[in-house]
Amino acid sequence: MTDPTTSVADALVALRDRAPLVHAVTNYVTAGFTANVLLAAGASAAMVDNEDEAPLFAGVADAVLINLGTPQPQLREVYLATASAAAAAGTPWVLDPIAAGGLPWRGALARELLEHRPAAVRGNASEIIGLYRLTGLDTDGRNGSGRGVDSSDDPADAVDAARGLLAYSTAVSASGAIDHIAHEGGLATVHGGSVLMTKVTGTGCSLGALVAAYCAAVDDHGVATIAAHTHATVAADIAAETATAPGSFAVAYLDALHAVTPDDILRRAHIEWQPR
Amino acid sequence: MTDPTTSVADALVALRDRAPLVHAVTNYVTAGFTANVLLAAGASAAMVDNEDEAPLFAGVADAVLINLGTPQPQLREVYLATASAAAAAGTPWVLDPIAAGGLPWRGALARELLEHRPAAVRGNASEIIGLYRLTGLDTDGRNGSGRGVDSSDDPADAVDAARGLLAYSTAVSASGAIDHIAHEGGLATVHGGSVLMTKVTGTGCSLGALVAAYCAAVDDHGVATIAAHTHATVAADIAAETATAPGSFAVAYLDALHAVTPDDILRRAHIEWQPR
Amino acid sequence: MTDPTTSVADALVALRDRAPLVHAVTNYVTAGFTANVLLAAGASAAMVDNEDEAPLFAGVADAVLINLGTPQPQLREVYLATASAAAAAGTPWVLDPIAAGGLPWRGALARELLEHRPAAVRGNASEIIGLYRLTGLDTDGRNGSGRGVDSSDDPADAVDAARGLLAYSTAVSASGAIDHIAHEGGLATVHGGSVLMTKVTGTGCSLGALVAAYCAAVDDHGVATIAAHTHATVAADIAAETATAPGSFAVAYLDALHAVTPDDILRRAHIEWQPR
């Protein structure tokens, strides 16, 4: 990969053509917003987390998201069986390890889910650092400091952890003010966006779902992950041109996810790429 | 019934006068949007799905919605007991069999719920075709093809299935680009709306809830079902006059559900009616 | 306390400085809106209701909300353990006893939760009257009449009940057209707001969460409770200047929660204060 911007613009065309159905096993706080983000961007969504249905549906959908935002005990087996079924069916799946570094129960679950080899992992910096630590591969013993869903670490500080998690996943993103996306070819940083993203619940969760949608549309999951972050970032840039407060920003962000064109990507995206 | 438009405008007056409380046992993805649609339209909402409370509440509320969007195993008995309690109390209840044709666990549940005689059934074409097939009354063996919450069938192709389901329910709607509503007197089609409805999660689910609200306001559940679809369609038409993307459309749709008057219904509704 | 307006404006400064993390064990209908309200107002939110995580998290967060909107059976022990953990850790917690007066299962639970001494209780008039009756302290035997989440009583009629509940809590609010907040020093009424608040789901639930946020920012929980109600009311006043229907009002309300300044509070707040 050289400059990924052209590939990202092509990926947007592929997303809209394919209109992939994303099976999201996600949290109840942001499920509605996540579905709206997928629909606005050009994909489709179904939230199926019944134990009898979810593994079956993972073989029918085009991609799967597993987001640990509100992990009820009875969902533990659902997450694991769904990830396993997705892997068995060849359906790309994405892990969003919400707060995995800060809460031991879901941390152990996130660690176990990695064994089913997600196409991509998306988290904030604290979550990526925390998850990497749980793998035992982090011989430095550095430690994320996030308490909850908010990150108290900078994405730049999560790059080593993101690279380390490539032992399990094709692409790993630590998103934040500047999104950092590691994959075997190198490291991409996606610049832009708006601080209002942090004032709207579900912008991170829905970004994980968008990564899953792109993984169904584009075979190269590194490109897919960069494309999802770029689509979201350019949409946020457009939204911030008209909205100055969180309520109207969330509306404008959905509008922009829908309206953004491949040409907007080519003109507005700011992606830096460092080969390995 | 001749042209139902006048009855539909009268039903809107009755809805606003009665302000019915809808007890919704629904999914966590669209529960918030559904409550907002009910409030905007002129009704009231309470989501009660605790096993000790839901059957009791079905006798207190003015109408009940059972929507199978995210059916956790522990909710199975809740759905059945709530439908049974609603039937026993004479509270009209509506079945929204989300994805019933595509997922066997909930398909069997939807089939079982029919025995409690809903006032109305609302689904997309794939769901109505799939549910009818599960009754065993469909001797043609034709088969809905929807994978998830989205329909891959045209509502016009679901008319036979909708008519077949009148064995269980007073009115059956297959909603989509053109809504088709069957009841014993004939078939109504409601024209209009916007393709942006398909880009906002919960427009279908909230329509089922609105059918329940109208069934509490109007004794003729055929008229009630047509009225709910017309109210939603006219609101979508109004919203589409100002909004061109999904985020702002959802906001404008709620505004229009609130603002629409009986006179708007008389001037804008496009309902075709074929007696049996 | 004399006129609380200056204290309320100072509390807004403290809220923005502290940016407290509110741990919300709440319902799935309004969880997303509640998180957005907290973020817009200047706080942060995490919804953690797993039995292994919630008590732990109550010691990490700055404040806790327990809202009984959709109380699944398996959450019963989670609510109790979380309230107990919050009390043990000295984390202020707020009880929002949705529909407690109308539904016996959750009524008994709300009564039991009072023993863990919330910093504040927030409800509508029917809920406050209903909860007080359940304590057995209401020797008058007067009775709230709410069926569900909507109040059929006037907040002014809940003042005796609110005062009675001070046996368990530092501050008790009955919110509605005029919010009534009782604490040991006296009674505050907060005037203003918009009837459109009643047409948007979650305005009450998110107000309970905002009380929790303020209780983390201000040691005097009476002032904190008045401040949360005033912040919400002034934001609603601002929103109602531009929005005339529920969809756009909800957006404008989030924007105004974010934009409102201490100076706006000083100029616009209408708080009446009666010392005991």
Tab-separated table of C-alpha atoms in Angstrom, chain C residues 1 4 7-8 11 119-120 166 169-173 181-188 190 211 214-215 218-230 271 273:
chain	number	residue	atom	x	y	z
C	1	MET	CA	-29.738	28.749	51.844
C	4	PRO	CA	-30.213	29.425	45.442
C	7	SER	CA	-25.216	28.597	44.046
C	8	VAL	CA	-26.805	26.980	40.982
C	11	ALA	CA	-22.627	24.471	40.474
C	119	ALA	CA	-28.228	11.276	47.832
C	120	ALA	CA	-31.371	12.212	45.923
C	166	LEU	CA	-36.322	12.996	53.309
C	169	SER	CA	-32.584	10.911	51.091
C	170	THR	CA	-30.946	14.340	51.305
C	171	ALA	CA	-33.052	15.764	48.491
C	172	VAL	CA	-36.280	14.642	46.833
C	173	SER	CA	-37.671	16.103	43.662
C	181	ILE	CA	-37.467	19.957	45.302
C	182	ALA	CA	-37.595	19.246	49.018
C	183	HIS	CA	-34.604	19.092	51.299
C	184	GLU	CA	-34.025	19.652	54.968
C	185	GLY	CA	-33.524	23.397	54.574
C	186	GLY	CA	-36.751	23.988	52.734
C	187	LEU	CA	-38.539	23.692	49.434
C	188	ALA	CA	-37.379	25.008	46.052
C	190	VAL	CA	-38.064	25.670	39.585
C	211	VAL	CA	-28.918	15.115	39.343
C	214	TYR	CA	-24.322	17.417	39.956
C	215	CYS	CA	-24.140	15.401	43.185
C	218	VAL	CA	-21.261	19.803	44.491
C	219	ASP	CA	-21.103	18.573	48.068
C	220	ASP	CA	-24.465	20.050	49.032
C	221	HIS	CA	-26.851	17.601	47.404
C	222	GLY	CA	-29.788	19.927	47.876
C	223	VAL	CA	-28.046	22.569	45.777
C	224	ALA	CA	-26.939	19.858	43.329
C	225	THR	CA	-30.510	18.691	42.822
C	226	ILE	CA	-31.827	22.216	42.323
C	227	ALA	CA	-28.947	22.930	39.937
C	228	ALA	CA	-29.713	19.919	37.739
C	229	HIS	CA	-33.377	20.886	37.466
C	230	THR	CA	-32.474	24.498	36.717
C	271	ILE	CA	-36.295	29.535	41.381
C	273	TRP	CA	-37.285	29.221	47.757
